[in-house]
């Protein structure tokens, strides 16, 4: 959709990337690292100072209530990866053997299924329904069988903006313990939850964490998606296995960015604690500007995405609608059907007319797009 948006000079609210620059401090520090000659390989697991700063952040954000021995340890539990995409891929290769089943929830981020299939595994799909896109844990339990190896969760959730609650995490923990499963928890939007709602990280729950890989990305947090800087947090033994694969995928990630991010986490922790407010304001600018439109707005509790139902506006399916919107109307959005398995798409498209907008944009951009959308 971004290619089409550029071709037709449409306002691009499709692909999920911020329109703003990374913090000035972070840019200064990466420039400094490069000009000071810190341009060679870093240790495969990540620079120790960055591993330690990530652990400090996790302790502050999620583990204040835990005893010291339950808290994660940077050097043994954190691995730096080239984006969350690498972390997800490596976690899946670590866990999944041919014939294993992995439960994923649709709509799902697109990298999970190919990674499971490359490992020889099979995805078992469970559909989440609009408008809440909540997980029905009774259905999950019915889907579990002797071949089930792992469950992939994603909260805050791309593309729907839904989030998991404490009750969800405790239902998950019950199933994981009862059936000896593992969890891959994609938390790349961890610092973006709204209206006072708390992000229920797996890192808050020591028992669940014993069987989990928690994946995150600095691209979302520091407005630098192009740097492809991510990480995976897992218990000692799982981390040891994860690192054996990571070593031969990328070996290590971009050294200057690791130096700069470690300094940023230490010097300006407030960037992270203010991120939820920052994005909540963006969400509200867009929601308010769309109040008089004929779209139905779905709740966005986290991420930088808002779903719109366009049933009152057009009979086109979601792909056709997004193409029309980009080419003829001048606003690019993402259809939701590609987030469902190919064989389910035709049936999905018959019953659902939902598109995703990204509000990680300057207010001017959001207001201009909303003004156009209100005319439909
Ligand atoms: C849910 C989800 N997981 C993972 C990723 C990948 O993150 P990265 O760009 O750090 O590889 C994204 C990026 O959009 C995402 O939305």
CSV table of N, CA, C and O in Angstrom, one decimal, residues 129-134 160 162 298-299 307:
chain,number,residue,atom,x,y,z
A,129,UNK,N,-13.0,-12.2,16.7
A,129,UNK,CA,-14.1,-11.5,16.0
A,129,UNK,C,-14.2,-10.0,16.5
A,129,UNK,O,-14.0,-9.7,17.7
A,130,UNK,N,-14.6,-9.2,15.5
A,130,UNK,CA,-14.8,-7.8,15.8
A,130,UNK,C,-16.1,-7.7,16.7
A,130,UNK,O,-16.9,-8.6,16.6
A,131,UNK,N,-16.3,-6.6,17.5
A,131,UNK,CA,-15.4,-5.5,17.6
A,131,UNK,C,-14.3,-5.7,18.7
A,131,UNK,O,-13.4,-4.9,18.7
A,132,UNK,N,-14.5,-6.7,19.6
A,132,UNK,CA,-13.5,-6.8,20.7
A,132,UNK,C,-12.2,-7.5,20.4
A,132,UNK,O,-11.2,-7.3,20.9
A,133,UNK,N,-12.3,-8.4,19.4
A,133,UNK,CA,-11.2,-9.3,19.0
A,133,UNK,C,-10.6,-9.9,20.3
A,133,UNK,O,-9.4,-10.1,20.4
A,134,UNK,N,-11.5,-10.4,21.2
A,134,UNK,CA,-11.0,-11.0,22.4
A,134,UNK,C,-10.8,-12.5,22.1
A,134,UNK,O,-11.3,-13.1,21.2
A,160,UNK,N,-5.5,-4.9,15.3
A,160,UNK,CA,-6.8,-4.5,15.8
A,160,UNK,C,-6.7,-3.4,16.9
A,160,UNK,O,-7.7,-2.8,17.2
A,162,UNK,N,-6.5,-4.1,20.0
A,162,UNK,CA,-7.0,-4.7,21.3
A,162,UNK,C,-5.8,-5.1,22.2
A,162,UNK,O,-4.7,-5.2,21.7
A,298,UNK,N,-13.8,1.5,15.5
A,298,UNK,CA,-13.7,0.4,16.5
A,298,UNK,C,-12.7,0.8,17.6
A,298,UNK,O,-11.9,1.7,17.4
A,299,UNK,N,-12.8,0.2,18.8
A,299,UNK,CA,-12.0,0.7,19.9
A,299,UNK,C,-10.5,0.4,19.7
A,299,UNK,O,-10.1,-0.6,19.1
A,307,UNK,N,-9.1,0.8,13.7
A,307,UNK,CA,-9.8,0.2,12.7
A,307,UNK,C,-11.1,0.9,12.4
A,307,UNK,O,-11.8,1.5,13.3
